[in-house]
Coordinates of C-alpha atoms and ligand atoms in Angstrom, one line a residue:
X1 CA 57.6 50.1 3.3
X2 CA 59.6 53.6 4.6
X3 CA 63.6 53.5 3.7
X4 CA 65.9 54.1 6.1
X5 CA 69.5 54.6 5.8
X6 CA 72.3 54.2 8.6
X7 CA 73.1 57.7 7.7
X8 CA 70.3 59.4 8.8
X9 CA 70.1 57.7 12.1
X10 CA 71.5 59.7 15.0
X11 CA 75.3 60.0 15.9
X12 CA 74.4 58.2 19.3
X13 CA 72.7 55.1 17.3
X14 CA 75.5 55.2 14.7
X15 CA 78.4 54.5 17.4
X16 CA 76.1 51.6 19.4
X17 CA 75.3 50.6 15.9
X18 CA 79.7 50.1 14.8
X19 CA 80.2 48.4 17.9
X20 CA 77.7 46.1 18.5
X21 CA 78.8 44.9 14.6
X22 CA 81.9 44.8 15.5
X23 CA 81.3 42.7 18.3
X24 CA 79.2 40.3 15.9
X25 CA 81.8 40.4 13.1
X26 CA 79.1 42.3 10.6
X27 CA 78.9 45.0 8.1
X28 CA 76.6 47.8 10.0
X29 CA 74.0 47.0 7.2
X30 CA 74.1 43.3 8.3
X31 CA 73.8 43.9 11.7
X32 CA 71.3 46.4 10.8
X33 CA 69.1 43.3 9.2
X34 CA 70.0 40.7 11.7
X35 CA 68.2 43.2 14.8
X36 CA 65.1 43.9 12.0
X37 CA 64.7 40.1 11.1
X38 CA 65.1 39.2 15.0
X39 CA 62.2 42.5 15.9
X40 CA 59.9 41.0 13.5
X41 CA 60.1 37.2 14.7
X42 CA 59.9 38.6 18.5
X43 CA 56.6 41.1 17.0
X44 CA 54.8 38.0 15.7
X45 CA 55.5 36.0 18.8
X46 CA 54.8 39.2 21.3
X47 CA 51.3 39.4 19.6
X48 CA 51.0 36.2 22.1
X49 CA 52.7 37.5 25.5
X50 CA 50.6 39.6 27.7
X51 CA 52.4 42.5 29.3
X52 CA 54.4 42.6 32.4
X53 CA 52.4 42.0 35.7
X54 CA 49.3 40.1 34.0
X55 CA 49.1 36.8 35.7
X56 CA 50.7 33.4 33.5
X57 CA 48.7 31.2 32.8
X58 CA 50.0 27.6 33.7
X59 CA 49.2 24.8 30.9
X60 CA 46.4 23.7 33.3
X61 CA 44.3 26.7 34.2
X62 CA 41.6 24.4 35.6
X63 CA 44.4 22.9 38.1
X64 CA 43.1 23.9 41.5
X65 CA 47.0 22.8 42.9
X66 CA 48.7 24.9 40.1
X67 CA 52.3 25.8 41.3
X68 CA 54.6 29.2 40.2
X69 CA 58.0 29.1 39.9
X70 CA 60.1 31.8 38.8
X71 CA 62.5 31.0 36.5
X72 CA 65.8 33.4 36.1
X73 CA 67.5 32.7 32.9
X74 CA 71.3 33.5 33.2
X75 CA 73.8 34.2 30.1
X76 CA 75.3 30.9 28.7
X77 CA 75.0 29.1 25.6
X78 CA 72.5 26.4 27.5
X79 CA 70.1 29.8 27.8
X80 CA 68.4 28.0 24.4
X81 CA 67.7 25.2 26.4
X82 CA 65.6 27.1 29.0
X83 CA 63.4 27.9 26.3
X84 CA 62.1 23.8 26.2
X85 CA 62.3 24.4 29.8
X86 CA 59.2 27.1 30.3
X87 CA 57.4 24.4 27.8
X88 CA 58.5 21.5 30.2
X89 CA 57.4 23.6 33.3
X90 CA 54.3 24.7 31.8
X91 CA 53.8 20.5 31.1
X92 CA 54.2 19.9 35.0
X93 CA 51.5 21.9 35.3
X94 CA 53.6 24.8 37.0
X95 CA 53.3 28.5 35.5
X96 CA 56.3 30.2 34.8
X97 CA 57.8 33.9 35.4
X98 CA 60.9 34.7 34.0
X99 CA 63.9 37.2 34.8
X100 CA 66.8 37.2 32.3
X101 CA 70.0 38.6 33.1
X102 CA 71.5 41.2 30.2
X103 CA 74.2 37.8 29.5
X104 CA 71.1 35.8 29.0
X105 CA 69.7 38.8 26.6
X106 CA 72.8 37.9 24.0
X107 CA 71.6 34.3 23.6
X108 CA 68.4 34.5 23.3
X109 CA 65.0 37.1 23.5
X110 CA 62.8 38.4 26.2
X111 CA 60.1 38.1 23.5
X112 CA 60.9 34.4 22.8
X113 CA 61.2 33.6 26.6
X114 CA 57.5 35.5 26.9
X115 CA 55.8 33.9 24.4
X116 CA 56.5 30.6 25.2
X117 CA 56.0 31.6 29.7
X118 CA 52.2 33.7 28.1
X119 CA 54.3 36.4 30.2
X120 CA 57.0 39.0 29.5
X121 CA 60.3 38.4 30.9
X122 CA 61.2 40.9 33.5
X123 CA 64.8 42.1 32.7
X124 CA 65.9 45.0 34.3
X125 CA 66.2 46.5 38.3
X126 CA 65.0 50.0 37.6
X127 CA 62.2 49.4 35.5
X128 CA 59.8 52.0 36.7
X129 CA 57.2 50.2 35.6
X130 CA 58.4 46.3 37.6
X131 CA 58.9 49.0 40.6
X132 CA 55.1 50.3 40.6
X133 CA 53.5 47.5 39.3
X134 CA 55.4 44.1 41.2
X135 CA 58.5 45.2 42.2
X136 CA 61.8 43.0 42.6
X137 CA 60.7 41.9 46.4
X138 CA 57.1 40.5 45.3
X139 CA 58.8 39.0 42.3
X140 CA 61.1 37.0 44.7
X141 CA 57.8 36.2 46.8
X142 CA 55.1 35.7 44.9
X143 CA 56.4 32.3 43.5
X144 CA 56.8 28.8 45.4
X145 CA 60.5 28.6 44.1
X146 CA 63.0 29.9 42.0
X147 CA 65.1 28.0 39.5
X148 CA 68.3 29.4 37.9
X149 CA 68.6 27.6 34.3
X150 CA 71.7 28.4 33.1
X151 CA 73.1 29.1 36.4
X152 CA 76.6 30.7 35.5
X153 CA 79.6 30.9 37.0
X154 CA 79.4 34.5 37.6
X155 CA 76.1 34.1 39.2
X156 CA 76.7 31.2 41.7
X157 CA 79.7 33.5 42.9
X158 CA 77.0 36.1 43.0
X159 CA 74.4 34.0 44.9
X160 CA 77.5 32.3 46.9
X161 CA 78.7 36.3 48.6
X162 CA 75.0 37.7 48.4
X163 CA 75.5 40.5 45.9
X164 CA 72.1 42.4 44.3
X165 CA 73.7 44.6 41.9
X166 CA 71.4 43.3 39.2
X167 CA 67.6 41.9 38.9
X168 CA 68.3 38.5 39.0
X169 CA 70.8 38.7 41.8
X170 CA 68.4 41.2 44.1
X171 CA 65.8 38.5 43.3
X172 CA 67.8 35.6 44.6
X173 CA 69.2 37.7 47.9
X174 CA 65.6 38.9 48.2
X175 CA 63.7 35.2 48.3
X176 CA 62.8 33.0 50.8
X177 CA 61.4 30.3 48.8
X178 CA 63.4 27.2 47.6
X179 CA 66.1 27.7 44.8
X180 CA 66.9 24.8 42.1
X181 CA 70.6 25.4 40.0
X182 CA 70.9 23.9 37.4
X183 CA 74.5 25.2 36.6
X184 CA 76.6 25.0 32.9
X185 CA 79.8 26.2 32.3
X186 CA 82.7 25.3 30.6
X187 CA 84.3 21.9 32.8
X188 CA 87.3 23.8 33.9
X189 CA 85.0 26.4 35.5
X190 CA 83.1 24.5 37.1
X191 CA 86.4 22.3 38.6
X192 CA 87.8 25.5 39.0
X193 CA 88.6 25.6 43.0
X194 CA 86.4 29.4 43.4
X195 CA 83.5 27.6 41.5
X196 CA 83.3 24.6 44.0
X197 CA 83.9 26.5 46.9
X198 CA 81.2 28.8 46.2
X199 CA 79.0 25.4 44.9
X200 CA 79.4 24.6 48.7
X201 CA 78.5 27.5 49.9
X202 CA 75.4 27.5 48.7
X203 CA 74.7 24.2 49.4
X204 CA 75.2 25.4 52.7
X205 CA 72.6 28.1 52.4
X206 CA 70.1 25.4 51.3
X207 CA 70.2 25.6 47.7
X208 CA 69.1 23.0 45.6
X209 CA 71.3 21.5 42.2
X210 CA 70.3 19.6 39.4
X211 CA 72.8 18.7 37.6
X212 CA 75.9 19.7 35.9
X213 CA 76.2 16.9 33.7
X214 CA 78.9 15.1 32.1
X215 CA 79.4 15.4 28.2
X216 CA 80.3 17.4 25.0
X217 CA 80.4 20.8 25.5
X218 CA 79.6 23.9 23.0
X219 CA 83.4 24.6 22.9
X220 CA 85.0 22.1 19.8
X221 CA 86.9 19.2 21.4
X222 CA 85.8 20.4 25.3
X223 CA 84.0 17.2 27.2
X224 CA 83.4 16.7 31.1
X225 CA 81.2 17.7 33.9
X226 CA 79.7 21.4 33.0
X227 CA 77.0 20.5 30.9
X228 CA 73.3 22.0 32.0
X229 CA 70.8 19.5 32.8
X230 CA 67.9 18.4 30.7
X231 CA 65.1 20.3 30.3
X232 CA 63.1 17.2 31.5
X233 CA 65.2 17.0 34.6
X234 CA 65.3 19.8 35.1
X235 CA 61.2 20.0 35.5
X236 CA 61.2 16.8 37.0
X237 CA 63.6 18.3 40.2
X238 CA 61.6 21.0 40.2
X239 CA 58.2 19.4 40.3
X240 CA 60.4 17.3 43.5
X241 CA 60.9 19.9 45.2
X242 CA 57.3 21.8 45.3
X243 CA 55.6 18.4 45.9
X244 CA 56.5 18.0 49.9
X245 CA 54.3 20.9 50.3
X246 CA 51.3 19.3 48.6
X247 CA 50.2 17.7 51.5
X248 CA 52.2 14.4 52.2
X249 CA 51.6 15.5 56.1
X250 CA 48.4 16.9 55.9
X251 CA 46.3 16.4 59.0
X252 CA 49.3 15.5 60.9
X253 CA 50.2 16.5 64.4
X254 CA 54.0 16.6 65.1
X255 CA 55.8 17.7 67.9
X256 CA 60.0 18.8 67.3
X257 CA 62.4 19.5 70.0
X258 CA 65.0 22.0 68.5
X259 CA 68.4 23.8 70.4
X260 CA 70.2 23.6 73.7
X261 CA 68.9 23.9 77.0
X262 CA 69.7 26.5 79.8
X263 CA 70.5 24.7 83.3
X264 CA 70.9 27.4 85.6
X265 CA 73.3 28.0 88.4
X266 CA 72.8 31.2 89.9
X267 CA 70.8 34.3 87.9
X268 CA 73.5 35.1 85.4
X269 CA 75.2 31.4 85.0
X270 CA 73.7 28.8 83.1
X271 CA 74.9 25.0 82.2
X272 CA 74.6 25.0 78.3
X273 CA 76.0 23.0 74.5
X274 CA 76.5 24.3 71.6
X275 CA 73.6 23.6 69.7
X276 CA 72.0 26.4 67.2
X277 CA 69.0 24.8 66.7
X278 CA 69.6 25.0 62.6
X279 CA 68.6 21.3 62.1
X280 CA 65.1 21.3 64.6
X281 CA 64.2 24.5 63.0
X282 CA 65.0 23.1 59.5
X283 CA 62.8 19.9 60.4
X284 CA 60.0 22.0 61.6
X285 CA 59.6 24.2 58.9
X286 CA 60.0 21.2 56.1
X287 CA 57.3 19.6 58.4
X288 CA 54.9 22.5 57.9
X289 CA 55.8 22.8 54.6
X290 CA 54.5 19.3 54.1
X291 CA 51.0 20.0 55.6
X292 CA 51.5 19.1 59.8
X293 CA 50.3 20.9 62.1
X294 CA 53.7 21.7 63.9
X295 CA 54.6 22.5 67.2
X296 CA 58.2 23.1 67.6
X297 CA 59.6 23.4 71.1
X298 CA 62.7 25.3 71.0
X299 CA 65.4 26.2 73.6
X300 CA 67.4 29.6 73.2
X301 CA 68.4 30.2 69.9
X302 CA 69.8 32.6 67.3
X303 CA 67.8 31.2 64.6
X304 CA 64.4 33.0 63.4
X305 CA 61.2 30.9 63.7
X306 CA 60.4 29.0 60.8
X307 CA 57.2 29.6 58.9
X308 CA 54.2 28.5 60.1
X309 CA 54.9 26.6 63.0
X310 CA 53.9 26.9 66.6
X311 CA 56.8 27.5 68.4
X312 CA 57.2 27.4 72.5
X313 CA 60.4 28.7 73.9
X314 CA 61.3 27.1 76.6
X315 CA 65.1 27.2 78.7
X316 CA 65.6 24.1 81.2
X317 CA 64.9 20.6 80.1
X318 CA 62.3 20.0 82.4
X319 CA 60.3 23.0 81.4
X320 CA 61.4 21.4 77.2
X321 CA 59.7 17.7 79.0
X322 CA 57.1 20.1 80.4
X323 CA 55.8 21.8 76.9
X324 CA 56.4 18.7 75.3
X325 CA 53.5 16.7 77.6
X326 CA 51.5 19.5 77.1
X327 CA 51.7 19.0 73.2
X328 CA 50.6 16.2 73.1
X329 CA 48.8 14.0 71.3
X330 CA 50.5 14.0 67.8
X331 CA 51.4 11.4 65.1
X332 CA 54.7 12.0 65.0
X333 CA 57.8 13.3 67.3
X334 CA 61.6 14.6 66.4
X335 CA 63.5 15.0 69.2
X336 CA 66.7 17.5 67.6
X337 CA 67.4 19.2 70.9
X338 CA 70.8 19.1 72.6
X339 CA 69.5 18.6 76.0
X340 CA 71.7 19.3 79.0
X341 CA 72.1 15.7 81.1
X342 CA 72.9 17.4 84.2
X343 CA 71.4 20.4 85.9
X344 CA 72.4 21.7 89.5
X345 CA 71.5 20.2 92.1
X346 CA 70.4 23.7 94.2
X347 CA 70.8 26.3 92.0
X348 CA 71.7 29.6 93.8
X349 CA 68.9 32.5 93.9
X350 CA 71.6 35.2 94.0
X351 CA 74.5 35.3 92.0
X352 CA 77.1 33.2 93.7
X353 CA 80.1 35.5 94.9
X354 CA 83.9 34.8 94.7
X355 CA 84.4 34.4 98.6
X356 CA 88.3 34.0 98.2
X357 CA 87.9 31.0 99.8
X358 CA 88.3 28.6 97.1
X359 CA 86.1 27.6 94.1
X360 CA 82.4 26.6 94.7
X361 CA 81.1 22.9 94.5
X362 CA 78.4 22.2 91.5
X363 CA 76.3 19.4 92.9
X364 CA 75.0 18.0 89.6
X365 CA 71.3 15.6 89.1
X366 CA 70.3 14.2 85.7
X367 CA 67.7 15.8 84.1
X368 CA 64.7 13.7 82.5
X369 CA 65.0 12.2 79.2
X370 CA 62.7 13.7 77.0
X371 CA 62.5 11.4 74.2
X372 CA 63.0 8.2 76.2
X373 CA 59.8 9.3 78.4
X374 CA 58.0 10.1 75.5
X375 CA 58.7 6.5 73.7
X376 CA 58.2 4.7 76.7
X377 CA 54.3 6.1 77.5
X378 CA 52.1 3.7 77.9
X379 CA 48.9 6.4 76.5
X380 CA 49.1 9.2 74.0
X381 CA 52.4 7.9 72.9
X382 CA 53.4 9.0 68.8
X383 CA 52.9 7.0 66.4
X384 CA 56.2 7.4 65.3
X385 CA 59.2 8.5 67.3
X386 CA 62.6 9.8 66.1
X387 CA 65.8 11.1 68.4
X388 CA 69.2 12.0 67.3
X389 CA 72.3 9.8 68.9
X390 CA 75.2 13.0 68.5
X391 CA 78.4 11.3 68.6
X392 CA 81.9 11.6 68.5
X393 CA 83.4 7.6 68.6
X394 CA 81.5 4.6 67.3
X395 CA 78.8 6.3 65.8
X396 CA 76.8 3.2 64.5
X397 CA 77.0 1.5 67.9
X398 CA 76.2 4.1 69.9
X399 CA 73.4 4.6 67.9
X400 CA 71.4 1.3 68.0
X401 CA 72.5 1.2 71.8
X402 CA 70.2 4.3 72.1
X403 CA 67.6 3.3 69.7
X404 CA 66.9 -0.1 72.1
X405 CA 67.5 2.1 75.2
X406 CA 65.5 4.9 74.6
X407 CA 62.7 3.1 72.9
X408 CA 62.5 5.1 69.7
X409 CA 61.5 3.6 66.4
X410 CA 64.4 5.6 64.6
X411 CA 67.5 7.6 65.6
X412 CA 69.0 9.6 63.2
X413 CA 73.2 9.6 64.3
X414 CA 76.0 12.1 63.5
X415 CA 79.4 11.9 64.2
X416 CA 79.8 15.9 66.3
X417 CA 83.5 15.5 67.0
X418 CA 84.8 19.0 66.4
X419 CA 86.8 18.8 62.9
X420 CA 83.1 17.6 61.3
X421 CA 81.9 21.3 62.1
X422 CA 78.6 20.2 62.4
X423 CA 77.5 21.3 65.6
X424 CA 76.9 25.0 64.8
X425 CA 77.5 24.4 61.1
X426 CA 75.2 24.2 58.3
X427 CA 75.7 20.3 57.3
X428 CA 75.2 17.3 58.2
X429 CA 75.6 13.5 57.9
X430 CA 73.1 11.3 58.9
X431 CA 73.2 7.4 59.6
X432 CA 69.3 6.7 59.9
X433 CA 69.4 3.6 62.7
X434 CA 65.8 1.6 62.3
X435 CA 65.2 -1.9 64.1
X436 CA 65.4 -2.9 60.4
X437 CA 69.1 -1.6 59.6
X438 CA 71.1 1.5 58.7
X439 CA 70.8 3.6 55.6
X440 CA 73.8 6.0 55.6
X441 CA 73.0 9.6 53.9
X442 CA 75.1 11.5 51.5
X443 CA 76.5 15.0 53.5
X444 CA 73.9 17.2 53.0
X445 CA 72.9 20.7 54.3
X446 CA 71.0 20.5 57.2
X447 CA 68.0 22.0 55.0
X448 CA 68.3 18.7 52.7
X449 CA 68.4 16.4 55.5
X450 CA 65.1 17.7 56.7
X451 CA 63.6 17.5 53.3
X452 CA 64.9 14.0 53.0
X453 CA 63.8 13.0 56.8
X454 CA 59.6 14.5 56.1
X455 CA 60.2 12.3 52.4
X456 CA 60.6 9.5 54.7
X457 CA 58.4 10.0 57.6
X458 CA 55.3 10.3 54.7
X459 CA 56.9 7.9 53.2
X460 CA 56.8 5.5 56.4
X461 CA 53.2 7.0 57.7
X462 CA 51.1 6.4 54.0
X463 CA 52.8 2.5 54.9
X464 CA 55.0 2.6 52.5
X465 CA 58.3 0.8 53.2
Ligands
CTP1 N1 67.4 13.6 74.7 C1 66.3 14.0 75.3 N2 66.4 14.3 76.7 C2 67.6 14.3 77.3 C3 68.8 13.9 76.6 C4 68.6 13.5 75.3 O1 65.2 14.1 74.8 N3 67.7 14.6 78.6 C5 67.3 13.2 73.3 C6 68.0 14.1 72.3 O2 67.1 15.1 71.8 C7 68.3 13.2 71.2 C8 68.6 11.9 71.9 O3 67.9 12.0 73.1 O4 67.2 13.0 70.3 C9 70.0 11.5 72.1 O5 70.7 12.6 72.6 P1 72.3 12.5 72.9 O6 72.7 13.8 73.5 O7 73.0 12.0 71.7 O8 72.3 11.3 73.9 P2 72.2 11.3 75.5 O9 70.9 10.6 75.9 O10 72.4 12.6 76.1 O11 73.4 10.2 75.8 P3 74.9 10.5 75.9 O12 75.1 11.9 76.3 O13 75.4 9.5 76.9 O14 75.5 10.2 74.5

């Protein structure tokens, strides 16, 4: 074997060499045989790991249904622990890309993170060769979730203010898949006010969190809520989230009423609410996820059109009744649309003019109910049909009056009152109001609570209870 001393390496080398020992509390020639011991572990296990951009191969190649996820390992102490998680992963049948941050790269090593994912971690933003060959944008695409196992501190506030200063964080900004946390820190960080504001946040956003749990921590005499999850449930909330797509509303037909209406009063005045449409969107794209066949009938809106979905954009309510009939028949309806009541009763072809004569009279007439004509048709009426009671007093009352009045088979209340920021927002609290009861719903992000609502509708349609 060649000799090599620390003297005849270059004055560059040398310095990176003194400091990175002096980091670890090592003699040069220690650290020198730590990085050669580490090299020749990581050799014998990247004799296993094909190269960047070759595809991973799950633990079930046969699998017909196998599932990606892409797995960003971030710089914490639990980063061993994502090792077991590629195995556990692989074990769920789901194949496993993995980004590690340069933290993650001090606990443990892209060559151990590849051999055990049959794939070499991707680690940096200007790799030349990621760029050519995947690049960061198909990296955040070509998976059907990414899970962030540690997820740090430093990188929830990241994800929480939308940085991409880094792989991992370009990655996250860049997705459009689902995104599982599974966060570990120290307990005071994570019950640090900045931490749990940003944990909002991106609960908010839609993001998904398993865990922290409570317990021991790495730090000597340090317990309480920080800990990363299991590796096992970790996998398991993974395997969760992926599975509403598999199908549970294959062969489906749903129809979902999402936004406000327009009730116009002259060409430039309209009656309206202030509805966003975040929640009917959000329903409709879980829905299609799930397998329906989707038709989403939406009134004006800010919010893009979710992913495979028929949408028809509609502004009055009867044109909304209108595209609703002409939907039909389908297995299952959501009415989430903040239709007007009223509409005027003559609305003015030309825009009505200030005559200095006093103010002008709005002669108001109700407008159809969409949902109650739906649940009350004698033919071609869905199997199942679901409205929304918005409230802002007597929430649970209010509710079941609607649900017997309307003749739906579920109505899903919220209490709107202003302070709840809810109408507009991005969360929600649902009461779900069945002839059978109430079952009241952790606040959620409006994302969750359309997750949660298709769980229950397959659940309900396979004749489950
Ligand atoms: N709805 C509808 N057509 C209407 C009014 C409401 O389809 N013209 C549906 C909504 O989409 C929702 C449910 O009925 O699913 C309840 O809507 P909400 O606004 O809470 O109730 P309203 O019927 O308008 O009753 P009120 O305003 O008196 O509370």
């Amino acid at each position: 074997m060649a000799s090599l001393t620390v003297r005849q390496l270059d004055e560059a080398l040398k310095k990176r060499l003194r400091l990175r020992a002096a980091r670890h509390g090592r003699s040069v020639e220690d650290e020198v045989r730590t990085i050669l011991r580490s090299a020749a572990a990581d050799e014998a296990a990247f004799a296993a790991a094909p190269e960047p951009g070759a595809p991973a191969e799950p633990s079930k190649p046969s699998d017909p249904a196998a599932k990606k996820a892409l797995l960003i390992i971030g710089g914490g102490i639990a980063a061993y622990k994502s090792l077991d998680l590629i195995r556990r992963l692989r074990e769920h049948g789901i194949a496993v890309r993995v980004v590690m941050t340069d933290a993650a790269q001090k606990f443990i090593t892209p060559l151990s993170a590849g051999a055990l994912a049959g794939e070499h971690p991707y680690t940096d933003l200007f790799d030349t060769k990621l760029e050519l060959d995947v690049g960061h944008i198909r990296l955040a695409r070509d998976t059907r979730m990414v899970i962030v196992a540690p997820a740090t501190a430093d990188l929830m506030a990241k994800m929480a203010q939308g940085h991409a200063d880094d792989l991992a964080s370009a990655v996250l900004l860049a997705t459009d898949r689902p995104i599982l946390l599974a966060p570990a820190m120290n307990p005071k960080m994570w019950s640090n006010k900045a931490t749990l504001r940003n944990a909002a946040q991106l609960r908010a956003d839609g993001v998904h969190f398993v865990g922290p749990n409570a317990g021991e921590m790495a730090e000597s005499n340090e317990a309480g809520v920080g800990r990363m999850a299991e590796p096992l449930e970790i996998a398991a909330a993974a395997e969760a989230l992926l599975t509403p797509s598999s199908g549970a509303l294959a062969g489906l037909r749903m129809i979902v009423t999402s936004g406000p209406t327009h009730e116009p009063i002259d060409p430039v005045r309209y009656i309206a609410n202030r509805s966003s449409g975040k929640q009917g969107h959000a329903i409709a794209e879980a829905a299609a996820a799930a397998g329906a066949n989707v038709t989403l009938v939406s009134g004006p809106v800010q919010v893009a059109p979710p992913h495979g979905v028929n949408v028809v954009q509609i502004e009055s309510a009867r044109d909304m009744l209108a595209a609703v009939e002409k939907a039909l028949p389908a297995d299952i309806a959501v009415f989430a649309a903040a239709v007007a009541d009223w509409r005027t009763a003559n609305n003015s072809k030309e825009k009505i003019k200030k005559t200095g004569k006093g103010t002008p009279e709005l002669a108001l007439v109700e407008n159809p109910d969409i949902l109650a004509t739906v649940a009350h048709r004698k033919s071609k009426r869905p199997r199942l049909v679901i409205g929304f009671a918005a409230e802002t007093e007597h929430v649970i009352e209010h509710a079941k009056a609607k649900l017997a009045r309307k003749g739906c088979d579920w109505i899903l209340a919220n209490d709107v009152s202003p302070e709840t920021g809810i109408m507009g927002g991005d969360s929600n609290t649902i009461h779900l109001v069945t002839k059978d009861g109430v079952e009241h719903w952790p606040p959620q992000s409006k994302n969750e609570v359309a997750t949660a609502l298709i769980t229950r509708i397959a659940r309900t349609m396979s004749g489950r209870p």
